[in-house]
């Protein structure tokens, strides 16, 4: 179950970043950097990955965004802050096996030695 969650998490992160990069470049294809040059794929990908991971790094594109892209960046940052597994868990209650009991006790493997 843990390996499945890890694969789902990696896939969702790649999906959110790639779809976000596509949407940002489709909404505003003539985006300019702070020095006046046109923003390329690498710069947009860096901005979206930085927004998703909420690191706060920027290449200067953020000031040139229109309002639709700013809302998109807010959604990407919110999704990155909550985490894709949390969002899936809220939307789909049965995505992981649910026990028949209302209360479960936590099990932990303790390493000795």
mmCIF file of C-alpha atoms in Angstrom, residues 24 28 31-32 44 47 60-73:
data_model
loop_
_atom_site.group_PDB
_atom_site.id
_atom_site.type_symbol
_atom_site.label_atom_id
_atom_site.label_comp_id
_atom_site.label_asym_id
_atom_site.label_seq_id
_atom_site.Cartn_x
_atom_site.Cartn_y
_atom_site.Cartn_z
ATOM 1 C CA UNK A 24 0.175 28.911 -18.154
ATOM 2 C CA UNK A 28 -0.423 33.801 -21.878
ATOM 3 C CA UNK A 31 4.868 36.358 -21.445
ATOM 4 C CA UNK A 32 7.990 38.461 -20.912
ATOM 5 C CA UNK A 44 7.531 28.588 -17.014
ATOM 6 C CA UNK A 47 7.807 28.844 -11.919
ATOM 7 C CA UNK A 60 10.716 37.112 -12.568
ATOM 8 C CA UNK A 61 7.671 35.812 -14.446
ATOM 9 C CA UNK A 62 5.303 36.315 -11.540
ATOM 10 C CA UNK A 63 5.043 40.065 -12.044
ATOM 11 C CA UNK A 64 4.114 39.611 -15.725
ATOM 12 C CA UNK A 65 1.214 37.219 -15.102
ATOM 13 C CA UNK A 66 -2.315 38.173 -16.039
ATOM 14 C CA UNK A 67 -5.190 37.599 -13.606
ATOM 15 C CA UNK A 68 -6.145 34.168 -15.000
ATOM 16 C CA UNK A 69 -2.597 32.885 -14.550
ATOM 17 C CA UNK A 70 -2.419 34.355 -11.053
ATOM 18 C CA UNK A 71 -5.537 32.409 -10.079
ATOM 19 C CA UNK A 72 -4.020 29.300 -11.672
ATOM 20 C CA UNK A 73 -0.815 29.793 -9.675
#
